[in-house]
Amino acid sequence: METKYIFVTGGVVSSLGKGIISSSLARLLLSRGYSVTIQKFDPYINIDPGTLNPYEHGECYVTVDGHEADLDLGHYERFTNIQTTRANNVTTGRIYQSVIDKERRGDYLGKTVQIIPHITDEIKRNVKALGNTGKFDFVITEIGGTVGDIESTPFLEAVRQLKWELGKNALCIHLTYVPFLKAAKELKTKPTQHSVKMLQAVGIQPDILVLRTEVEIPAGMRRKVAQFCNVDPRAVIQSLDAPSIYEVPLLMHAQGLDDMVIELTGSEVRSQHADLEAWNNFLRRLREAKEVVNIGLVGKYVELQDAYKSISEALLQAATYCDRKLNLVYIHSEKLTEADVDEKLAPMDGVIIAPGFGQRGIEGKFVALKWCREHNMPTFGICLGMQCMVIEYARDVLGMTDANSTEMDPKTTHNVIDLMDEQKSISNMGGTMRLGAYDCRLKPGSIPAEAYGTEMVKERHRHRFEFNHEYRRAFEEAGMKCVGENPETGLVEVVQVPELDWFVGTQYHPEYSSTVLSPNPLFISFMKAALKRAEKKEK
Ligand code: GLN
């Protein structure tokens, strides 16, 4: 089958969940027997979101090949169970960089380099790059931003050209918002009509409209939208608020989104039936879980919950597969002190010490870790959280009172976390961390080895600093064991205090590989430990 290109655009307002709609469609097409990939085009000028503040753009997701990506790629992986790469996330910055590089090399010699055709051609080339591998029946391309933004204009122009060139093999799904005016008790479709007009003004006729709404949109109203916007009435689909984002594929399937896409692209029908058995099993457990598990997440970006998206989703998946309802409590590390740590952490069944950068909020993490260690609380340190575990242990157990990471205190006499020599000369901030998936060999019998059921794993990284080898022996003798290491470099990947029930820190980020259909084993193991503690408390 020829590769089909589905473009997902958005209008009226941002944050409508284009990523969730794209992911849901991908899940449905997979369930109908097609191969699918999703990519995101972001209109900002940053080369990648790696240097963006989590408050601005939420979490930075990391792909196996070490690309710092938009958090939507996390949704794509969690919904589809298929890994993404650098090719799945392109920004305006990357497009311009590559056009400017070509200009300097002389590739356009004699020509004036312009947005049309040079930038748009480069966008088109990137849109088709994954399709040209021949591996996918469908390539879903999400265009970031909203129609009418200055930044997204070149992307929309590229979509217009591609739709023209590809004919039936391309399709545009436009996502809009239908507000409900409480005072008038009325749903309003005017913003949708205007948004579609704006899309038509740049030459794109949407084929399917997905209307985000908080209340049911009557069929008559959907028909009206269809008439105004030149689309088939069956192709006007509502996306009602759902109790969980993972319900969205079912809501879309019930309205025939996958059928419409297959029909409009003239795709051969692989399977009349959507195989959603495993997906439904997860959802059933999610809906039926009544008993609560309380997990505290200690971090400094708690105001914006998207900053810890992959962790909160990995926890939700783990809790669901343990048949528990997740109560995730965000605990601000800047505000946590010895005076209130007991009150804040004692009600928890497990505690996560979050990743992060810089000094701010770090002392609160030490306070939490000391309390957790002394109360045998199931504790999971991730990346900076693991580094804090090491520092706190050095200070309190090994008696190195000024132990620190050289990220926080370059002059510390006990640099238990430090830069590796080869990283010391790096001056660029963007894309220069240890990024992407690396092998890790686990110690037989350790918690992670038992959890994964294997001694060799591959997990993703995003950090500069490392456990300092010079202190390894001292830590091991004092009771903190290095139970995971990189087989080639010997870098410490996982620490554990075996004396405690579940006290594990990973230099890598296991949350990035956790998906709905294959939850991360270490999160499951942590969740089981939390349940054990909860049960003990009940007795
Ligand atoms: N700031 C730490 C480092 O760069 C940890 C990074 C993280 O938690 N992702 O090594």
Coordinates of C-alpha atoms and ligand atoms in Angstrom, one line a residue:
M1 CA 0.0 0.0 0.0
E2 CA 1.2 3.5 -0.8
T3 CA 2.1 5.6 2.2
K4 CA -0.8 7.8 3.4
Y5 CA -0.1 11.1 5.0
I6 CA -2.4 12.5 7.7
F7 CA -2.0 16.1 8.8
V8 CA -3.4 17.2 12.1
T9 CA -3.8 20.9 12.5
G10 CA -5.5 22.9 15.2
G11 CA -7.5 26.1 15.5
V12 CA -9.4 28.5 17.8
V13 CA -7.1 27.9 20.9
S14 CA -4.0 25.9 21.7
S15 CA -3.9 23.0 24.2
L16 CA -6.8 21.2 22.6
G17 CA -4.9 17.9 22.6
K18 CA -3.8 17.5 19.0
G19 CA -1.2 15.1 20.4
I20 CA -3.9 12.9 22.0
I21 CA -6.0 12.9 18.8
S22 CA -3.0 12.0 16.7
S23 CA -2.0 9.3 19.2
S24 CA -5.5 7.9 19.4
L25 CA -5.8 7.7 15.6
A26 CA -2.5 5.9 15.5
R27 CA -3.6 3.4 18.1
L28 CA -6.8 2.8 16.0
L29 CA -4.9 2.3 12.8
L30 CA -2.6 -0.1 14.5
S31 CA -5.6 -2.0 15.8
R32 CA -6.8 -2.3 12.2
G33 CA -3.5 -3.9 11.1
Y34 CA -1.6 -0.9 9.6
S35 CA 1.9 0.2 10.4
V36 CA 2.0 3.8 11.7
T37 CA 4.3 6.5 12.8
I38 CA 3.6 10.0 14.2
Q39 CA 5.8 13.1 13.9
K40 CA 5.5 16.5 15.3
F41 CA 6.5 19.8 13.6
D42 CA 7.0 22.6 16.0
P43 CA 6.9 26.2 14.7
Y44 CA 9.4 27.6 17.2
I45 CA 13.0 28.6 16.4
N46 CA 14.7 26.6 19.0
I47 CA 16.6 23.7 17.3
D48 CA 15.0 21.4 19.9
P49 CA 13.1 21.9 23.1
G50 CA 16.1 20.7 25.2
T51 CA 17.0 24.2 26.3
L52 CA 13.4 25.3 27.0
N53 CA 12.3 25.9 30.6
P54 CA 9.9 23.1 31.7
Y55 CA 7.5 25.9 32.9
E56 CA 7.2 27.1 29.3
H57 CA 6.9 23.9 27.4
G58 CA 6.4 21.1 30.0
E59 CA 8.7 18.1 30.1
C60 CA 11.5 17.5 27.6
Y61 CA 11.1 14.0 26.3
V62 CA 14.1 11.9 25.1
T63 CA 14.1 9.5 22.3
V64 CA 16.2 6.3 22.1
D65 CA 18.6 8.0 19.6
G66 CA 19.2 10.9 22.0
H67 CA 17.0 13.6 20.7
E68 CA 15.5 16.0 23.2
A69 CA 11.9 16.1 22.0
D70 CA 8.5 17.7 22.5
L71 CA 6.5 16.0 25.1
D72 CA 3.9 14.9 22.6
L73 CA 6.4 12.3 21.4
G74 CA 5.9 10.8 24.8
H75 CA 2.2 10.5 24.1
Y76 CA 2.9 8.9 20.7
E77 CA 5.1 6.3 22.3
R78 CA 2.7 5.6 25.3
F79 CA -0.2 5.2 22.9
T80 CA 1.5 3.2 20.1
N81 CA 4.2 1.3 21.9
I82 CA 6.5 2.3 19.0
Q83 CA 9.7 4.1 19.6
T84 CA 10.2 7.5 17.9
T85 CA 13.5 9.1 16.9
R86 CA 15.0 12.4 15.9
A87 CA 13.2 12.2 12.6
N88 CA 9.8 12.3 14.4
N89 CA 10.3 15.9 15.8
V90 CA 11.3 18.8 13.6
T91 CA 11.3 22.5 14.5
T92 CA 11.4 25.7 12.5
G93 CA 14.9 26.1 13.9
R94 CA 16.0 22.7 12.4
I95 CA 14.5 23.5 9.0
Y96 CA 16.2 26.9 8.9
Q97 CA 19.5 25.5 10.1
S98 CA 19.5 22.9 7.4
V99 CA 18.5 25.4 4.7
I100 CA 21.2 27.9 5.8
D101 CA 23.8 25.1 5.9
K102 CA 22.9 24.2 2.3
E103 CA 23.1 27.9 1.3
R104 CA 26.6 28.1 2.8
R105 CA 27.7 24.9 1.1
G106 CA 26.6 26.5 -2.2
D107 CA 23.8 24.1 -2.9
Y108 CA 21.5 26.9 -4.1
L109 CA 24.2 28.7 -5.9
G110 CA 22.9 31.6 -8.0
K111 CA 19.5 31.5 -6.3
T112 CA 17.8 33.8 -3.9
V113 CA 17.0 31.6 -0.9
Q114 CA 13.3 32.1 0.1
I115 CA 10.6 30.8 2.4
I116 CA 8.8 29.5 -0.7
P117 CA 10.2 27.3 -2.2
H118 CA 13.3 26.6 -0.1
I119 CA 11.9 26.5 3.4
T120 CA 8.7 24.8 2.3
D121 CA 10.7 22.3 0.2
E122 CA 12.8 21.5 3.3
I123 CA 9.6 21.0 5.3
K124 CA 8.1 18.7 2.7
R125 CA 11.3 16.7 2.5
N126 CA 11.1 16.2 6.3
V127 CA 7.4 15.3 6.2
K128 CA 8.1 12.6 3.7
A129 CA 11.4 11.3 5.2
L130 CA 9.7 8.7 7.4
G131 CA 7.2 7.7 4.7
N132 CA 10.1 7.2 2.2
T133 CA 11.6 4.5 4.4
G134 CA 8.7 2.3 3.1
K135 CA 8.1 1.1 6.7
F136 CA 4.8 2.8 7.2
D137 CA 1.3 2.6 5.8
F138 CA 0.4 5.9 7.6
V139 CA 2.5 8.8 8.6
I140 CA 0.6 11.1 10.9
T141 CA 2.1 14.6 11.1
E142 CA 1.0 16.9 13.8
I143 CA 1.5 20.6 13.1
G144 CA 2.2 22.5 16.3
G145 CA 0.6 25.9 17.1
T146 CA -2.8 27.1 15.8
V147 CA -3.9 28.2 12.3
G148 CA -3.3 31.9 11.9
D149 CA 0.0 32.0 13.9
I150 CA 2.7 33.7 11.9
E151 CA 5.1 30.9 12.8
S152 CA 3.1 28.1 11.4
T153 CA 2.4 29.7 8.0
P154 CA 5.3 27.9 6.1
F155 CA 4.2 24.6 7.6
L156 CA 0.6 25.1 6.4
E157 CA 1.9 26.1 2.9
A158 CA 3.9 22.9 2.8
V159 CA 0.7 20.9 3.8
R160 CA -1.2 22.7 1.1
Q161 CA 1.3 21.7 -1.6
L162 CA 1.6 18.2 -0.3
K163 CA -2.2 17.7 -0.3
W164 CA -2.2 18.9 -3.9
E165 CA 0.7 16.6 -4.9
L166 CA -0.4 13.5 -3.0
G167 CA -4.2 13.7 -3.8
K168 CA -6.0 10.9 -2.1
N169 CA -2.9 9.8 -0.2
A170 CA -3.1 12.9 2.0
L171 CA -5.7 14.0 4.4
C172 CA -6.2 16.9 6.8
I173 CA -7.8 16.6 10.2
H174 CA -8.5 19.9 11.8
L175 CA -9.1 20.1 15.5
T176 CA -11.2 23.0 16.9
Y177 CA -13.0 24.1 20.0
V178 CA -16.7 24.5 20.5
P179 CA -17.3 26.6 23.7
F180 CA -20.4 26.2 25.8
L181 CA -21.7 29.5 27.0
K182 CA -23.1 28.9 30.4
A183 CA -25.2 32.0 30.7
A184 CA -26.9 31.4 27.3
K185 CA -26.8 27.6 27.8
E186 CA -25.6 27.3 24.3
L187 CA -22.8 25.7 22.3
K188 CA -21.2 28.0 19.8
T189 CA -19.8 26.7 16.5
K190 CA -18.8 30.1 15.1
P191 CA -15.1 29.9 16.2
T192 CA -14.9 26.6 14.4
Q193 CA -16.4 28.1 11.2
H194 CA -13.9 30.9 11.4
S195 CA -11.0 28.6 12.0
V196 CA -11.9 26.5 9.0
K197 CA -12.3 29.6 6.9
M198 CA -8.8 30.6 7.9
L199 CA -7.5 27.2 6.9
Q200 CA -9.3 27.5 3.6
A201 CA -7.8 30.9 3.1
V202 CA -4.3 29.4 3.0
G203 CA -5.6 26.8 0.6
I204 CA -6.3 23.8 2.8
Q205 CA -9.7 22.1 2.8
P206 CA -9.9 20.0 6.0
D207 CA -11.3 16.5 5.3
I208 CA -12.2 15.7 8.9
L209 CA -13.1 18.0 11.8
V210 CA -12.7 17.0 15.4
L211 CA -14.6 19.3 17.7
R212 CA -13.3 19.5 21.3
T213 CA -16.2 20.1 23.7
E214 CA -17.1 19.9 27.3
V215 CA -20.8 19.0 26.5
E216 CA -22.4 16.7 23.9
I217 CA -22.8 18.4 20.5
P218 CA -26.2 17.5 19.0
A219 CA -26.2 15.8 15.6
G220 CA -28.0 18.7 14.0
M221 CA -25.3 21.1 15.1
R222 CA -22.6 18.8 13.7
R223 CA -24.5 18.6 10.4
K224 CA -24.6 22.4 10.3
V225 CA -20.8 22.6 10.8
A226 CA -20.4 20.1 8.0
Q227 CA -22.5 22.3 5.7
F228 CA -20.6 25.4 6.5
C229 CA -17.2 23.8 6.2
N230 CA -17.6 21.6 3.1
V231 CA -17.0 18.3 4.9
D232 CA -19.0 15.0 5.0
P233 CA -21.4 15.1 8.0
R234 CA -19.9 11.7 9.1
A235 CA -16.5 13.4 9.2
V236 CA -17.6 15.9 11.9
I237 CA -16.5 14.2 15.1
Q238 CA -16.8 15.4 18.6
S239 CA -14.2 14.9 21.2
L240 CA -15.9 15.2 24.6
D241 CA -13.8 15.6 27.8
A242 CA -12.9 12.1 28.9
P243 CA -12.0 10.8 32.4
S244 CA -8.7 9.6 31.0
I245 CA -6.8 10.4 27.8
Y246 CA -6.5 6.7 27.2
E247 CA -10.3 6.6 26.6
V248 CA -10.0 8.9 23.6
P249 CA -9.2 6.1 21.0
L250 CA -12.5 4.4 22.0
L251 CA -14.5 7.6 21.7
M252 CA -13.0 8.2 18.3
H253 CA -13.6 4.6 17.2
A254 CA -17.2 4.8 18.3
Q255 CA -17.7 7.7 15.9
G256 CA -15.9 6.0 13.1
L257 CA -12.7 8.1 12.9
D258 CA -10.6 5.1 11.7
D259 CA -13.2 4.1 9.1
M260 CA -13.4 7.6 7.8
V261 CA -9.6 7.8 7.4
I262 CA -9.4 4.4 5.7
E263 CA -12.3 5.4 3.4
L264 CA -11.1 8.9 2.5
T265 CA -7.5 7.8 1.7
G266 CA -8.8 4.8 -0.3
S267 CA -6.7 2.5 1.8
E268 CA -7.1 -1.3 1.4
V269 CA -9.0 -2.7 4.4
R270 CA -6.8 -4.9 6.4
S271 CA -9.2 -5.7 9.2
Q272 CA -12.8 -4.8 9.6
H273 CA -12.4 -5.3 13.3
A274 CA -10.3 -3.1 15.6
D275 CA -8.3 -5.3 17.8
L276 CA -8.3 -3.3 21.1
E277 CA -8.3 -6.2 23.5
A278 CA -5.1 -5.3 25.4
W279 CA -6.1 -1.6 25.4
N280 CA -9.5 -2.4 26.8
N281 CA -8.0 -4.6 29.4
F282 CA -5.9 -1.6 30.6
L283 CA -8.9 0.7 30.6
R284 CA -11.1 -1.8 32.5
R285 CA -8.5 -2.0 35.2
L286 CA -8.2 1.8 35.2
R287 CA -11.9 2.2 35.6
E288 CA -12.4 -0.5 38.2
A289 CA -9.5 0.3 40.5
K290 CA -11.0 1.7 43.7
E291 CA -8.4 1.4 46.4
V292 CA -5.9 4.3 46.4
V293 CA -2.2 4.2 46.4
N294 CA -0.5 7.5 47.6
I295 CA 2.7 8.5 45.8
G296 CA 4.5 11.7 46.7
L297 CA 6.6 13.3 44.0
V298 CA 9.2 15.6 45.4
G299 CA 10.4 18.2 42.8
K300 CA 10.6 21.9 42.1
Y301 CA 8.5 22.2 38.9
V302 CA 5.3 21.2 40.6
E303 CA 3.3 24.3 39.5
L304 CA 3.2 22.9 36.0
Q305 CA 2.3 19.2 36.1
D306 CA 3.3 18.7 32.5
A307 CA 6.9 19.1 33.7
Y308 CA 6.8 15.5 35.1
K309 CA 4.4 14.1 32.4
S310 CA 6.3 10.8 31.7
I311 CA 6.8 10.1 35.4
S312 CA 3.1 10.7 36.2
E313 CA 2.0 8.5 33.3
A314 CA 4.5 5.7 34.2
L315 CA 3.1 5.8 37.7
L316 CA -0.5 5.7 36.5
Q317 CA 0.3 2.7 34.3
A318 CA 2.1 0.9 37.2
A319 CA -0.8 1.6 39.6
T320 CA -3.3 0.5 37.1
Y321 CA -1.6 -2.8 36.5
C322 CA -1.5 -3.2 40.3
D323 CA -5.3 -2.5 40.3
R324 CA -4.9 0.7 42.3
K325 CA -6.1 4.2 41.8
L326 CA -3.1 6.5 41.7
N327 CA -3.2 9.5 44.1
L328 CA -0.1 11.5 43.0
V329 CA 0.8 14.2 45.4
Y330 CA 3.2 16.9 44.2
I331 CA 5.4 18.0 47.0
H332 CA 7.3 21.3 46.4
S333 CA 11.0 20.6 47.2
E334 CA 11.7 24.3 47.8
K335 CA 9.1 24.4 50.6
L336 CA 9.9 21.1 52.3
T337 CA 11.7 21.4 55.6
E338 CA 12.5 19.3 58.6
A339 CA 9.6 20.9 60.4
D340 CA 7.0 19.6 58.0
V341 CA 8.6 16.6 56.3
D342 CA 6.9 14.1 58.6
E343 CA 3.5 15.6 58.0
K344 CA 4.0 15.6 54.3
L345 CA 5.6 12.3 53.7
A346 CA 4.1 10.0 56.4
P347 CA 0.8 9.6 54.5
M348 CA 2.6 8.4 51.4
D349 CA 3.0 4.8 50.4
G350 CA 6.0 5.6 48.2
V351 CA 8.1 8.6 47.3
I352 CA 9.7 9.7 44.0
I353 CA 12.6 12.1 44.0
A354 CA 12.4 13.9 40.7
P355 CA 15.0 14.8 38.0
G356 CA 16.0 18.4 37.6
F357 CA 18.7 20.9 37.0
G358 CA 20.4 23.4 39.3
Q359 CA 20.6 24.3 42.9
R360 CA 17.0 25.5 43.5
G361 CA 15.0 23.1 45.6
I362 CA 17.8 20.7 46.2
E363 CA 17.9 21.0 50.0
G364 CA 14.3 19.9 50.3
K365 CA 15.2 16.7 48.4
F366 CA 17.9 15.9 51.0
V367 CA 15.4 16.5 53.8
A368 CA 12.9 14.1 52.0
L369 CA 15.6 11.5 51.4
K370 CA 16.9 11.5 55.0
W371 CA 13.3 11.0 56.2
C372 CA 12.6 8.3 53.7
R373 CA 15.8 6.4 54.5
E374 CA 15.1 6.6 58.2
H375 CA 11.5 5.5 57.8
N376 CA 12.1 2.7 55.3
M377 CA 9.8 4.4 52.8
P378 CA 9.8 2.9 49.3
T379 CA 11.9 5.6 47.5
F380 CA 12.8 6.0 43.8
G381 CA 15.3 8.6 42.8
I382 CA 15.4 9.4 39.1
C383 CA 18.5 11.1 37.6
L384 CA 19.0 14.2 39.8
G385 CA 16.9 12.3 42.3
M386 CA 19.5 9.5 42.2
Q387 CA 22.3 12.0 42.5
C388 CA 20.6 13.5 45.6
M389 CA 20.3 10.0 47.1
V390 CA 24.1 9.6 46.7
I391 CA 24.8 13.1 48.1
E392 CA 22.5 12.7 51.1
Y393 CA 24.0 9.3 51.9
A394 CA 27.5 10.7 51.7
R395 CA 26.6 13.5 54.1
D396 CA 24.7 11.6 56.6
V397 CA 26.1 8.1 56.5
L398 CA 29.6 8.5 55.3
G399 CA 30.1 11.7 57.3
M400 CA 31.2 13.9 54.4
T401 CA 29.2 16.9 55.5
D402 CA 30.0 19.0 52.5
A403 CA 29.4 16.3 49.9
N404 CA 27.8 17.6 46.8
S405 CA 27.6 17.5 43.0
T406 CA 29.9 19.9 41.3
E407 CA 26.8 21.2 39.4
M408 CA 25.7 22.7 42.8
D409 CA 29.1 23.4 44.4
P410 CA 32.1 23.4 42.1
K411 CA 34.5 23.7 45.1
T412 CA 33.2 20.9 47.3
T413 CA 35.9 18.7 48.8
H414 CA 33.7 15.6 48.3
N415 CA 32.6 15.7 44.7
V416 CA 30.6 12.5 44.9
I417 CA 28.7 13.6 41.7
D418 CA 30.9 15.2 39.1
L419 CA 31.5 15.7 35.4
M420 CA 33.4 13.1 33.5
D421 CA 36.7 14.4 32.0
E422 CA 35.5 14.3 28.4
Q423 CA 32.5 16.6 29.4
K424 CA 34.6 19.2 31.1
S425 CA 35.5 21.0 27.8
I426 CA 31.9 21.3 26.5
S427 CA 30.7 24.9 26.4
N428 CA 27.5 24.6 24.3
M429 CA 24.3 24.0 26.4
G430 CA 22.1 22.5 23.6
G431 CA 22.3 18.8 22.9
T432 CA 25.5 18.2 24.8
M433 CA 24.4 16.0 27.6
R434 CA 24.6 12.2 27.8
L435 CA 21.5 11.6 25.8
G436 CA 19.5 8.6 24.6
A437 CA 19.5 4.9 25.4
Y438 CA 22.6 3.2 26.8
D439 CA 23.1 -0.4 28.0
C440 CA 23.1 -1.1 31.7
R441 CA 24.3 -4.3 33.4
L442 CA 22.4 -5.1 36.6
K443 CA 23.7 -7.0 39.5
P444 CA 22.0 -10.4 39.9
G445 CA 19.6 -10.5 42.9
S446 CA 19.3 -6.7 43.0
I447 CA 15.9 -5.0 42.9
P448 CA 16.2 -3.8 39.3
A449 CA 17.5 -7.2 38.1
E450 CA 14.6 -8.9 39.7
A451 CA 12.1 -6.3 38.4
Y452 CA 13.3 -6.5 34.8
G453 CA 13.8 -10.2 34.9
T454 CA 17.1 -9.8 33.0
E455 CA 20.6 -8.5 33.7
M456 CA 21.0 -6.3 30.6
V457 CA 18.7 -3.4 30.0
K458 CA 18.7 -0.3 27.8
E459 CA 17.3 2.9 29.2
R460 CA 17.4 6.6 28.2
H461 CA 19.6 9.3 29.7
R462 CA 19.6 13.0 29.9
H463 CA 22.2 14.4 32.2
R464 CA 25.8 15.8 32.4
F465 CA 26.9 14.7 35.8
E466 CA 27.8 11.2 37.0
F467 CA 28.5 9.2 40.1
N468 CA 32.2 9.7 40.9
H469 CA 34.0 6.4 40.8
E470 CA 36.6 7.3 43.4
Y471 CA 33.9 7.0 46.0
R472 CA 32.4 3.8 44.9
R473 CA 34.2 1.6 47.4
A474 CA 33.4 3.9 50.3
F475 CA 29.7 3.8 49.4
E476 CA 29.6 0.1 49.0
E477 CA 31.2 -0.5 52.4
A478 CA 28.8 1.9 54.0
G479 CA 25.7 0.1 52.6
M480 CA 24.8 1.9 49.3
K481 CA 25.5 -0.5 46.5
C482 CA 26.1 0.2 42.8
V483 CA 23.8 -2.4 41.3
G484 CA 23.8 -1.2 37.7
E485 CA 26.6 0.0 35.5
N486 CA 27.3 0.7 31.9
P487 CA 29.2 -2.4 30.6
E488 CA 31.5 -0.3 28.4
T489 CA 32.4 2.7 30.5
G490 CA 31.7 1.3 34.0
L491 CA 29.6 4.5 34.8
V492 CA 27.3 3.9 37.7
E493 CA 23.7 3.6 36.5
V494 CA 21.8 2.3 39.5
V495 CA 22.3 2.5 43.3
Q496 CA 20.4 0.6 45.9
V497 CA 20.5 0.3 49.7
P498 CA 19.7 -3.4 50.2
E499 CA 19.2 -2.9 53.9
L500 CA 16.0 -1.0 53.1
D501 CA 12.8 -2.5 51.5
W502 CA 12.9 -0.4 48.3
F503 CA 15.5 2.3 48.1
V504 CA 16.7 2.6 44.5
G505 CA 18.1 5.5 42.4
T506 CA 18.6 5.4 38.6
Q507 CA 20.9 7.7 36.7
Y508 CA 18.7 6.9 33.7
H509 CA 15.1 7.8 33.1
P510 CA 13.0 4.7 33.1
E511 CA 9.8 6.7 32.7
Y512 CA 10.5 7.4 29.1
S513 CA 10.1 3.8 28.1
S514 CA 6.9 3.1 30.0
T515 CA 3.9 2.7 27.7
V516 CA 0.3 1.6 28.2
L517 CA 0.8 -1.8 26.8
S518 CA 4.3 -2.3 28.3
P519 CA 4.7 -0.5 31.5
N520 CA 8.2 -0.1 32.9
P521 CA 9.2 -3.0 35.2
L522 CA 11.0 -0.8 37.7
F523 CA 7.9 1.3 38.2
I524 CA 5.8 -1.8 38.7
S525 CA 8.3 -3.0 41.2
F526 CA 8.3 0.3 43.0
M527 CA 4.5 0.3 43.0
K528 CA 4.3 -3.2 44.5
A529 CA 6.6 -2.0 47.3
A530 CA 4.3 0.9 47.9
L531 CA 1.3 -1.4 48.1
K532 CA 3.1 -3.6 50.6
R533 CA 3.7 -0.6 52.8
A534 CA 0.1 0.5 52.4
E535 CA -1.1 -2.9 53.5
K536 CA 1.2 -2.9 56.5
K537 CA -0.2 0.4 57.5
E538 CA -3.8 -0.9 57.3
K539 CA -3.1 -3.8 59.6
Ligands
GLN1 N1 21.3 18.0 36.7 C1 21.7 16.7 36.6 C2 22.8 16.4 35.5 O1 22.9 17.2 34.6 C3 20.6 15.7 36.5 C4 19.8 15.9 35.2 C5 18.4 15.3 35.3 O2 17.9 15.0 36.4 N2 17.8 15.0 34.2 O3 23.5 15.4 35.6

